[in-house]
């Protein structure tokens, strides 16, 4: 079976890099290995890449710095490989814009499932975005920003598009469809079709915080998407 999706595996450990690449190739993916930042940057700048599997802990430029570079230059999906105890790194990675993470030692079946999941999410977003390239008539105001769910786009007060990730799009859509209703973490994950996350690991809080930075005048004092203590989030 061939998926035609191009996956880059960036890890400084040859055994991990080669094992992951071989496993994904066996399941039909086109895989390019990269042993460090320079090789990964060159691939991102010169080729179409669908998913980057990126080790956080590498000598020289680490994975967090590389994830930041990728997110500034591309919408490619990022899956970060982290140590089981590296909670802070996971949080920072999500804040930067990573789409998912897998803890080391890597379970290849879990990694494959997460690759499939991020590809499904990005593919669905691209298909919906292709239906229209201009803002549709149905738009929702998030503070001074305008959200166009049909076009999969978010605009600031001046009409300039603000880049959003597939998960941010789904969160905006969920909030717009449940205005005035308090939603807890589990409900948000369920409605956003992102059940790969553990609702108790607070990853949804990180994603809401990242979204607030794009729509709130003062993200430290949110007024558009408010936190209702002990209950969840409210878009009113």
Coordinates of N, CA and C in Angstrom, one line a residue:
X1 N 0.8 -1.2 0.0 CA 0.0 0.0 0.0 C 0.9 1.2 0.0
X2 N 0.6 2.2 -0.8 CA 1.3 3.5 -0.9 C 0.4 4.6 -0.5
X3 N 0.8 5.5 0.4 CA 0.0 6.6 0.9 C 0.4 7.9 0.2
X4 N 1.6 7.9 -0.4 CA 2.1 9.1 -1.1 C 2.5 10.2 -0.1
X5 N 2.2 10.1 1.2 CA 2.6 11.1 2.1 C 4.1 11.1 2.4
X6 N 4.7 12.3 2.5 CA 6.2 12.4 2.7 C 6.4 12.7 4.1
X7 N 7.1 11.8 4.8 CA 7.5 12.0 6.2 C 9.0 12.1 6.4
X8 N 9.4 13.1 7.1 CA 10.8 13.3 7.5 C 11.0 12.9 8.9
X9 N 12.0 12.1 9.1 CA 12.3 11.6 10.5 C 13.7 12.3 10.9
X10 N 13.6 13.2 11.9 CA 14.8 13.9 12.3 C 15.2 13.5 13.7
X11 N 16.3 12.7 13.8 CA 16.8 12.2 15.1 C 18.3 12.0 14.9
X12 N 19.0 12.4 15.9 CA 20.5 12.2 15.8 C 20.9 10.8 16.1
X13 N 20.0 10.0 16.6 CA 20.4 8.6 16.9 C 20.1 7.7 15.7
X14 N 21.1 7.2 15.0 CA 20.9 6.4 13.8 C 20.0 5.2 13.9
X15 N 20.1 4.5 15.0 CA 19.2 3.3 15.2 C 17.8 3.7 15.2
X16 N 17.4 4.8 16.0 CA 16.0 5.2 16.1 C 15.6 5.7 14.7
X17 N 16.4 6.6 14.1 CA 16.1 7.2 12.8 C 15.8 6.1 11.8
X18 N 16.7 5.1 11.7 CA 16.6 4.1 10.6 C 15.4 3.1 10.9
X19 N 15.2 2.8 12.2 CA 14.1 1.9 12.5 C 12.7 2.5 12.2
X20 N 12.6 3.8 12.6 CA 11.3 4.5 12.3 C 11.1 4.6 10.8
X21 N 12.2 5.0 10.1 CA 12.0 5.2 8.7 C 11.7 3.9 8.0
X22 N 12.3 2.8 8.4 CA 12.0 1.5 7.8 C 10.6 1.0 8.0
X23 N 10.1 1.3 9.3 CA 8.8 0.9 9.6 C 7.7 1.6 8.8
X24 N 7.9 3.0 8.7 CA 7.0 3.8 8.0 C 7.0 3.5 6.5
X25 N 8.2 3.2 6.0 CA 8.3 2.8 4.6 C 7.5 1.5 4.3
X26 N 7.6 0.6 5.2 CA 6.9 -0.7 5.1 C 5.4 -0.5 5.1
X27 N 4.9 0.6 5.7 CA 3.5 0.9 5.7 C 3.1 1.9 4.6
X28 N 4.0 2.1 3.6 CA 3.6 2.9 2.4 C 4.0 4.3 2.4
X29 N 4.7 4.8 3.3 CA 5.1 6.2 3.3 C 6.4 6.5 2.7
X30 N 6.6 7.6 2.0 CA 7.9 8.0 1.5 C 8.6 8.7 2.7
X31 N 9.7 8.2 3.0 CA 10.4 8.7 4.2 C 11.8 9.2 3.9
X32 N 12.1 10.4 4.4 CA 13.5 11.0 4.3 C 14.1 11.2 5.6
X33 N 15.2 10.6 5.9 CA 15.9 10.8 7.2 C 16.7 12.1 7.3
X34 N 16.8 12.6 8.4 CA 17.6 13.8 8.7 C 18.3 13.7 10.0
X35 N 19.6 13.9 10.0 CA 20.3 13.6 11.3 C 20.4 14.9 12.2
X36 N 20.1 16.0 11.7 CA 20.3 17.3 12.5 C 19.5 18.4 11.8
X37 N 19.6 19.6 12.4 CA 18.9 20.8 12.0 C 19.2 21.2 10.6
X38 N 20.4 21.3 10.1 CA 20.7 21.8 8.8 C 20.0 20.9 7.7
X39 N 20.1 19.6 7.9 CA 19.5 18.7 6.9 C 17.9 18.9 6.9
X40 N 17.4 19.1 8.1 CA 15.9 19.2 8.2 C 15.5 20.6 7.5
X41 N 16.2 21.6 7.8 CA 15.9 22.9 7.2 C 15.9 22.9 5.7
X42 N 16.9 22.2 5.2 CA 17.1 22.1 3.7 C 15.9 21.4 3.1
X43 N 15.4 20.3 3.8 CA 14.3 19.6 3.3 C 13.0 20.4 3.3
X44 N 12.8 21.1 4.4 CA 11.6 21.9 4.6 C 11.6 23.0 3.5
X45 N 12.7 23.6 3.2 CA 12.8 24.7 2.3 C 12.8 24.3 0.8
X46 N 13.1 23.0 0.6 CA 13.2 22.6 -0.8 C 12.2 21.5 -1.3
X47 N 11.6 20.9 -0.4 CA 10.7 19.8 -0.8 C 9.3 19.9 -0.1
X48 N 8.3 19.2 -0.7 CA 7.0 19.2 0.0 C 7.1 18.1 1.0
X49 N 6.8 18.5 2.3 CA 6.8 17.5 3.4 C 5.4 17.5 4.1
X50 N 4.9 16.4 4.4 CA 3.6 16.3 5.0 C 3.7 16.2 6.6
X51 N 4.7 15.4 7.0 CA 4.8 15.2 8.5 C 6.3 15.2 8.8
X52 N 6.6 15.9 9.9 CA 8.0 15.9 10.5 C 7.9 15.2 11.8
X53 N 8.7 14.1 12.0 CA 8.8 13.4 13.3 C 10.2 13.9 13.8
X54 N 10.1 14.7 14.9 CA 11.2 15.5 15.4 C 11.6 15.2 16.8
X55 N 12.9 14.7 17.0 CA 13.4 14.5 18.4 C 13.6 15.8 19.1
X56 N 13.2 15.9 20.3 CA 13.4 17.2 21.0 C 14.9 17.3 21.4
X57 N 15.4 16.3 22.0 CA 16.8 16.3 22.5 C 17.8 15.9 21.5
X58 N 18.4 16.9 20.8 CA 19.5 16.6 19.9 C 20.6 17.6 20.2
X59 N 21.9 17.2 19.9 CA 23.0 18.1 20.1 C 22.9 19.2 19.1
X60 N 23.5 20.3 19.4 CA 23.5 21.5 18.5 C 22.1 22.1 18.7
X61 N 21.4 22.4 17.5 CA 20.1 23.0 17.6 C 19.1 21.9 18.0
X62 N 18.4 22.2 19.1 CA 17.5 21.1 19.6 C 16.1 21.2 18.8
X63 N 15.3 20.2 19.1 CA 14.0 20.0 18.4 C 13.1 21.2 18.6
X64 N 13.1 21.8 19.8 CA 12.2 22.9 20.0 C 12.5 24.1 19.1
X65 N 13.8 24.4 19.0 CA 14.2 25.5 18.1 C 13.8 25.1 16.6
X66 N 14.0 23.9 16.2 CA 13.6 23.5 14.9 C 12.1 23.5 14.7
X67 N 11.4 23.1 15.7 CA 9.9 23.2 15.6 C 9.4 24.6 15.4
X68 N 10.1 25.5 16.1 CA 9.7 27.0 15.9 C 10.0 27.4 14.5
X69 N 11.1 27.0 14.0 CA 11.5 27.4 12.6 C 10.5 26.8 11.6
X70 N 10.1 25.6 11.8 CA 9.2 24.9 10.9 C 7.8 25.6 10.9
X71 N 7.4 26.0 12.1 CA 6.0 26.6 12.2 C 6.0 28.0 11.6
X72 N 7.2 28.7 11.6 CA 7.3 30.0 11.1 C 7.3 30.0 9.5
X73 N 7.7 28.8 9.0 CA 7.9 28.7 7.5 C 6.9 27.7 6.8
X74 N 6.2 26.9 7.6 CA 5.4 25.9 7.0 C 4.2 25.5 7.9
X75 N 3.2 24.9 7.3 CA 2.1 24.3 8.0 C 2.2 22.8 8.2
X76 N 3.4 22.3 7.9 CA 3.6 20.8 8.0 C 3.3 20.3 9.4
X77 N 2.7 19.1 9.5 CA 2.4 18.6 10.8 C 3.7 18.2 11.5
X78 N 3.7 18.4 12.8 CA 4.9 18.1 13.6 C 4.5 17.1 14.7
X79 N 5.3 16.0 14.8 CA 5.1 15.0 15.9 C 6.5 15.0 16.6
X80 N 6.5 15.3 17.9 CA 7.7 15.4 18.6 C 8.0 14.1 19.4
X81 N 9.2 13.7 19.4 CA 9.6 12.6 20.2 C 10.2 13.1 21.5
X82 N 9.7 12.7 22.6 CA 10.1 13.2 23.9 C 10.4 12.1 24.9
X83 N 11.3 12.4 25.9 CA 11.5 11.5 27.0 C 10.2 11.4 27.8
X84 N 10.0 10.2 28.5 CA 8.7 10.0 29.2 C 8.6 11.0 30.3
X85 N 9.7 11.6 30.8 CA 9.6 12.5 32.0 C 9.7 14.0 31.5
X86 N 9.8 14.3 30.2 CA 10.0 15.6 29.8 C 8.7 16.4 29.6
X87 N 8.0 16.6 30.7 CA 6.7 17.2 30.6 C 6.8 18.7 30.1
X88 N 7.8 19.4 30.6 CA 8.0 20.8 30.3 C 8.3 20.9 28.8
X89 N 9.1 20.0 28.2 CA 9.3 20.0 26.8 C 8.1 19.8 26.0
X90 N 7.2 18.9 26.4 CA 6.0 18.7 25.7 C 5.1 19.9 25.7
X91 N 5.0 20.6 26.9 CA 4.2 21.8 26.9 C 4.8 22.9 26.0
X92 N 6.1 23.1 26.0 CA 6.7 24.1 25.2 C 6.5 23.7 23.7
X93 N 6.6 22.4 23.4 CA 6.4 22.0 22.0 C 5.0 22.3 21.5
X94 N 4.0 22.0 22.3 CA 2.7 22.3 22.0 C 2.4 23.8 21.8
X95 N 3.0 24.6 22.7 CA 2.9 26.1 22.6 C 3.5 26.6 21.3
X96 N 4.6 26.0 20.9 CA 5.3 26.4 19.7 C 4.4 26.1 18.4
X97 N 3.7 25.0 18.5 CA 2.8 24.6 17.4 C 2.9 23.2 17.0
X98 N 3.6 22.3 17.8 CA 3.6 20.9 17.5 C 2.2 20.3 17.5
X99 N 1.9 19.3 16.7 CA 0.6 18.8 16.6 C 0.4 17.6 17.5
X100 N 1.5 16.9 17.8 CA 1.3 15.7 18.7 C 2.7 15.4 19.2
X101 N 2.7 14.4 20.1 CA 4.0 13.9 20.6 C 3.9 12.5 21.0
X102 N 5.1 11.8 20.9 CA 5.2 10.4 21.3 C 6.4 10.3 22.2
X103 N 6.2 9.5 23.3 CA 7.2 9.4 24.3 C 8.2 8.3 23.9
X104 N 9.5 8.5 24.2 CA 10.5 7.5 24.0 C 10.5 6.6 25.3
X105 N 10.8 5.3 25.1 CA 11.1 4.6 23.9 C 9.9 4.5 23.0
X106 N 10.1 4.7 21.7 CA 9.0 4.8 20.8 C 8.3 3.5 20.5
X107 N 7.0 3.5 20.7 CA 6.2 2.3 20.2 C 5.8 2.6 18.8
X108 N 6.3 1.8 17.9 CA 6.1 2.1 16.4 C 4.7 2.0 16.0
X109 N 3.9 1.2 16.6 CA 2.5 1.1 16.3 C 1.8 2.4 16.7
X110 N 2.1 2.9 17.9 CA 1.5 4.2 18.3 C 2.0 5.3 17.4
X111 N 3.2 5.4 17.1 CA 3.7 6.4 16.2 C 3.0 6.4 14.9
X112 N 2.8 5.2 14.3 CA 2.1 5.1 13.0 C 0.7 5.6 13.2
X113 N 0.0 5.3 14.3 CA -1.4 5.7 14.5 C -1.4 7.2 14.6
X114 N -0.4 7.8 15.2 CA -0.4 9.3 15.3 C -0.1 10.0 14.0
X115 N 0.8 9.4 13.2 CA 1.0 9.9 11.9 C -0.2 9.9 11.0
X116 N -1.0 8.8 11.1 CA -2.2 8.7 10.3 C -3.2 9.7 10.8
X117 N -3.2 10.0 12.1 CA -4.2 10.9 12.7 C -3.9 12.3 12.3
X118 N -2.7 12.8 12.3 CA -2.4 14.1 11.9 C -2.6 14.3 10.4
X119 N -2.3 13.3 9.7 CA -2.6 13.4 8.2 C -4.1 13.5 7.9
X120 N -4.9 12.8 8.7 CA -6.3 12.9 8.5 C -6.8 14.3 8.8
X121 N -6.3 14.8 9.9 CA -6.7 16.2 10.3 C -6.3 17.2 9.3
X122 N -5.1 17.2 8.9 CA -4.6 18.2 7.9 C -5.3 18.0 6.6
X123 N -5.5 16.8 6.2 CA -6.2 16.5 4.9 C -7.6 17.1 4.9
X124 N -8.3 16.9 6.0 CA -9.7 17.3 6.1 C -9.7 18.9 6.1
X125 N -8.8 19.5 6.7 CA -8.7 21.0 6.7 C -8.5 21.5 5.3
X126 N -7.5 20.8 4.6 CA -7.2 21.3 3.2 C -8.4 21.1 2.3
X127 N -9.1 20.0 2.4 CA -10.3 19.7 1.5 C -11.3 20.8 1.7
X128 N -11.6 21.1 3.0 CA -12.6 22.1 3.3 C -12.2 23.5 2.8
X129 N -10.9 23.8 3.0 CA -10.4 25.1 2.5 C -10.4 25.3 1.0
X130 N -10.3 24.2 0.3 CA -10.3 24.2 -1.2 C -11.7 24.6 -1.7
X131 N -12.8 24.4 -0.9 CA -14.1 24.7 -1.3 C -14.3 26.2 -1.6
X132 N -13.6 27.0 -0.9 CA -13.7 28.4 -1.1 C -12.4 29.1 -0.7
X133 N -12.0 30.1 -1.5 CA -10.7 30.8 -1.2 C -11.0 32.2 -0.8
X134 N -12.2 32.6 -0.7 CA -12.6 33.9 -0.2 C -13.5 33.8 1.0
X135 N -13.5 34.9 1.9 CA -14.4 34.8 3.1 C -15.8 34.6 2.7
X136 N -16.5 33.7 3.3 CA -17.9 33.4 3.0 C -18.8 34.3 3.8
X137 N -20.1 34.2 3.5 CA -21.0 35.1 4.2 C -21.2 34.8 5.7
X138 N -21.0 33.6 6.1 CA -21.2 33.2 7.5 C -19.9 33.4 8.2
X139 N -19.8 34.5 9.0 CA -18.5 34.7 9.7 C -18.9 34.9 11.2
X140 N -18.0 34.6 12.1 CA -18.2 34.7 13.5 C -17.1 35.7 14.1
X141 N -17.5 36.6 14.9 CA -16.6 37.5 15.5 C -16.0 36.9 16.8
X142 N -14.7 36.9 16.9 CA -14.0 36.5 18.1 C -13.3 37.8 18.6
X143 N -13.9 38.6 19.4 CA -13.3 39.9 19.7 C -13.3 40.7 18.4
X144 N -12.1 41.3 18.1 CA -12.0 42.1 16.9 C -11.6 41.2 15.7
X145 N -11.5 39.9 15.9 CA -11.1 39.0 14.8 C -12.4 38.5 14.2
X146 N -12.3 38.1 12.9 CA -13.4 37.4 12.2 C -13.0 36.0 11.8
X147 N -13.9 35.1 12.2 CA -13.6 33.7 11.8 C -14.6 33.2 10.7
X148 N -14.0 32.7 9.6 CA -14.8 32.2 8.5 C -14.7 30.7 8.5
X149 N -15.7 30.0 9.1 CA -15.6 28.5 9.1 C -15.6 27.8 7.8
X150 N -16.3 28.5 6.8 CA -16.3 27.9 5.5 C -15.0 27.9 4.8
X151 N -14.3 29.0 4.9 CA -13.0 29.2 4.3 C -11.8 28.7 5.1
X152 N -12.1 28.3 6.4 CA -11.1 27.8 7.3 C -10.1 28.9 7.5
X153 N -10.6 30.2 7.7 CA -9.6 31.3 7.9 C -10.0 32.2 9.1
X154 N -9.0 32.8 9.6 CA -9.2 33.8 10.7 C -8.6 35.1 10.3
X155 N -9.3 36.2 10.4 CA -8.8 37.5 10.0 C -8.8 38.5 11.2
X156 N -7.8 39.4 11.2 CA -7.7 40.4 12.2 C -8.7 41.5 11.9
X157 N -8.6 42.6 12.7 CA -9.5 43.7 12.5 C -9.3 44.4 11.2
X158 N -8.1 44.3 10.6 CA -7.8 45.0 9.3 C -8.1 44.1 8.1
X159 N -8.6 42.9 8.4 CA -8.9 41.9 7.3 C -7.7 41.1 6.9
X160 N -6.6 41.2 7.6 CA -5.4 40.4 7.3 C -5.6 39.0 7.9
X161 N -5.3 38.0 7.1 CA -5.4 36.6 7.5 C -4.4 36.3 8.6
X162 N -4.9 35.6 9.7 CA -4.0 35.1 10.8 C -3.9 33.6 10.6
X163 N -2.7 33.1 10.5 CA -2.4 31.7 10.3 C -2.9 30.9 11.5
X164 N -3.7 29.8 11.3 CA -4.2 29.0 12.3 C -3.9 27.5 12.0
X165 N -3.6 26.7 13.0 CA -3.4 25.3 12.8 C -4.7 24.6 12.6
X166 N -4.7 23.3 12.1 CA -6.0 22.6 12.0 C -6.7 22.4 13.4
X167 N -5.9 22.2 14.5 CA -6.6 22.1 15.8 C -7.2 23.4 16.2
X168 N -6.5 24.6 15.9 CA -7.0 25.9 16.3 C -8.3 26.1 15.5
X169 N -8.4 25.7 14.2 CA -9.6 25.8 13.4 C -10.7 25.1 14.1
X170 N -10.5 23.8 14.5 CA -11.5 23.0 15.1 C -12.0 23.6 16.4
X171 N -11.1 24.2 17.2 CA -11.5 24.8 18.4 C -12.4 26.0 18.2
X172 N -12.0 26.9 17.2 CA -12.8 28.0 16.9 C -14.2 27.6 16.4
X173 N -14.2 26.5 15.6 CA -15.5 26.1 15.1 C -16.4 25.5 16.3
X174 N -15.8 24.8 17.2 CA -16.5 24.3 18.3 C -17.1 25.4 19.2
X175 N -16.2 26.4 19.5 CA -16.7 27.6 20.3 C -17.8 28.3 19.6
X176 N -17.6 28.5 18.3 CA -18.7 29.3 17.5 C -20.0 28.5 17.5
X177 N -19.9 27.2 17.5 CA -21.2 26.4 17.5 C -21.8 26.2 18.9
X178 N -21.1 26.6 19.9 CA -21.6 26.4 21.3 C -21.4 27.7 22.1
X179 N -21.7 28.8 21.4 CA -21.6 30.2 22.1 C -22.5 30.2 23.3
X180 N -22.0 30.8 24.4 CA -22.7 30.9 25.6 C -22.8 29.7 26.4
X181 N -22.1 28.6 26.0 CA -22.2 27.3 26.8 C -20.8 27.0 27.3
X182 N -20.7 26.7 28.6 CA -19.4 26.3 29.2 C -19.0 24.9 28.7
X183 N -17.8 24.8 28.2 CA -17.3 23.5 27.7 C -16.1 23.1 28.5
X184 N -16.1 21.9 29.1 CA -14.9 21.4 29.8 C -13.9 20.8 28.9
X185 N -12.8 20.4 29.4 CA -11.7 19.9 28.6 C -12.2 18.7 27.8
X186 N -12.8 17.7 28.4 CA -13.2 16.5 27.8 C -14.2 16.8 26.6
X187 N -15.1 17.7 26.9 CA -16.1 18.1 25.8 C -15.4 18.7 24.6
X188 N -14.4 19.6 24.9 CA -13.7 20.3 23.8 C -12.9 19.2 23.0
X189 N -12.3 18.3 23.6 CA -11.5 17.3 22.9 C -12.5 16.4 22.1
X190 N -13.6 16.1 22.7 CA -14.6 15.2 22.0 C -15.2 15.9 20.8
X191 N -15.6 17.2 21.0 CA -16.2 18.0 19.9 C -15.2 18.3 18.8
X192 N -13.9 18.5 19.2 CA -12.9 18.8 18.2 C -12.3 17.5 17.5
X193 N -12.8 16.4 17.9 CA -12.4 15.1 17.3 C -10.9 14.9 17.5
X194 N -10.5 15.1 18.7 CA -9.0 15.0 19.0 C -8.9 14.1 20.2
X195 N -9.5 12.9 20.1 CA -9.5 12.0 21.3 C -8.1 11.3 21.5
X196 N -7.1 11.6 20.7 CA -5.8 11.0 20.9 C -5.2 11.6 22.1
X197 N -5.7 12.7 22.6 CA -5.1 13.4 23.8 C -5.8 12.9 25.1
X198 N -5.0 12.9 26.1 CA -5.6 12.6 27.5 C -6.2 13.9 28.0
X199 N -7.5 13.9 28.3 CA -8.1 15.2 28.8 C -7.5 15.6 30.1
X200 N -6.8 14.8 30.8 CA -6.3 15.2 32.1 C -4.8 15.8 32.0
X201 N -4.2 15.7 30.8 CA -2.8 16.2 30.7 C -2.7 17.7 30.4
X202 N -3.9 18.4 30.4 CA -4.0 19.8 30.2 C -3.5 20.3 28.9
X203 N -3.4 19.4 27.9 CA -2.9 19.9 26.6 C -3.9 20.8 26.0
X204 N -5.2 20.7 26.3 CA -6.2 21.6 25.7 C -6.0 23.0 26.3
X205 N -5.6 23.1 27.5 CA -5.3 24.4 28.1 C -4.2 25.1 27.3
X206 N -3.2 24.4 26.9 CA -2.1 25.0 26.1 C -2.6 25.4 24.8
X207 N -3.5 24.7 24.1 CA -4.0 25.0 22.8 C -5.0 26.3 22.9
X208 N -5.8 26.3 23.9 CA -6.6 27.5 24.1 C -5.8 28.7 24.4
X209 N -4.7 28.5 25.2 CA -3.8 29.7 25.5 C -3.1 30.2 24.2
X210 N -2.7 29.3 23.3 CA -2.1 29.7 22.1 C -3.1 30.4 21.2
X211 N -4.4 29.9 21.2 CA -5.4 30.5 20.4 C -5.7 31.9 20.9
X212 N -5.7 32.1 22.2 CA -6.0 33.4 22.8 C -5.0 34.5 22.4
X213 N -3.7 34.0 22.2 CA -2.7 35.0 21.7 C -3.0 35.6 20.4
X214 N -3.9 34.9 19.6 CA -4.3 35.3 18.3 C -5.5 36.2 18.2
X215 N -6.4 36.0 19.3 CA -7.7 36.6 19.2 C -8.0 37.6 20.3
X216 N -7.2 37.6 21.4 CA -7.5 38.4 22.5 C -6.6 39.7 22.4
X217 N -7.2 40.8 22.9 CA -6.4 42.0 23.0 C -5.3 41.9 24.0
X218 N -5.7 41.3 25.2 CA -4.7 41.0 26.2 C -4.9 39.5 26.6
X219 N -4.0 38.6 26.1 CA -4.2 37.2 26.4 C -4.1 36.9 27.8
X220 N -3.5 37.7 28.6 CA -3.4 37.4 30.1 C -4.7 37.7 30.8
X221 N -5.5 38.5 30.1 CA -6.8 38.8 30.7 C -7.9 38.6 29.6
X222 N -8.1 37.3 29.3 CA -9.0 37.0 28.2 C -10.5 37.4 28.4
X223 N -11.1 38.0 27.4 CA -12.5 38.4 27.4 C -13.3 37.7 26.4
X224 N -12.6 37.1 25.4 CA -13.4 36.5 24.3 C -13.7 35.0 24.6
X225 N -12.6 34.3 25.0 CA -12.8 32.9 25.5 C -12.4 33.0 27.0
X226 N -13.4 32.9 27.8 CA -13.1 33.1 29.3 C -13.0 31.8 30.0
X227 N -12.2 31.7 31.0 CA -12.1 30.5 31.9 C -13.1 30.6 33.0
X228 N -13.9 29.6 33.1 CA -14.9 29.5 34.2 C -14.3 28.6 35.2
X229 N -13.8 29.1 36.3 CA -13.0 28.3 37.3 C -13.8 27.0 37.7
X230 N -13.1 25.9 37.6 CA -13.6 24.6 38.0 C -14.6 24.0 37.0
X231 N -14.9 24.7 35.9 CA -15.9 24.2 34.9 C -15.4 24.1 33.5
X232 N -14.7 25.1 33.0 CA -14.2 25.0 31.6 C -14.0 26.3 31.0
X233 N -14.4 26.4 29.7 CA -14.2 27.6 28.9 C -15.5 28.1 28.3
X234 N -15.7 29.4 28.2 CA -16.9 30.0 27.7 C -16.6 31.0 26.7
X235 N -17.2 30.8 25.5 CA -17.1 31.9 24.5 C -18.5 32.6 24.5
X236 N -18.5 33.8 24.8 CA -19.8 34.5 24.9 C -19.8 35.8 24.1

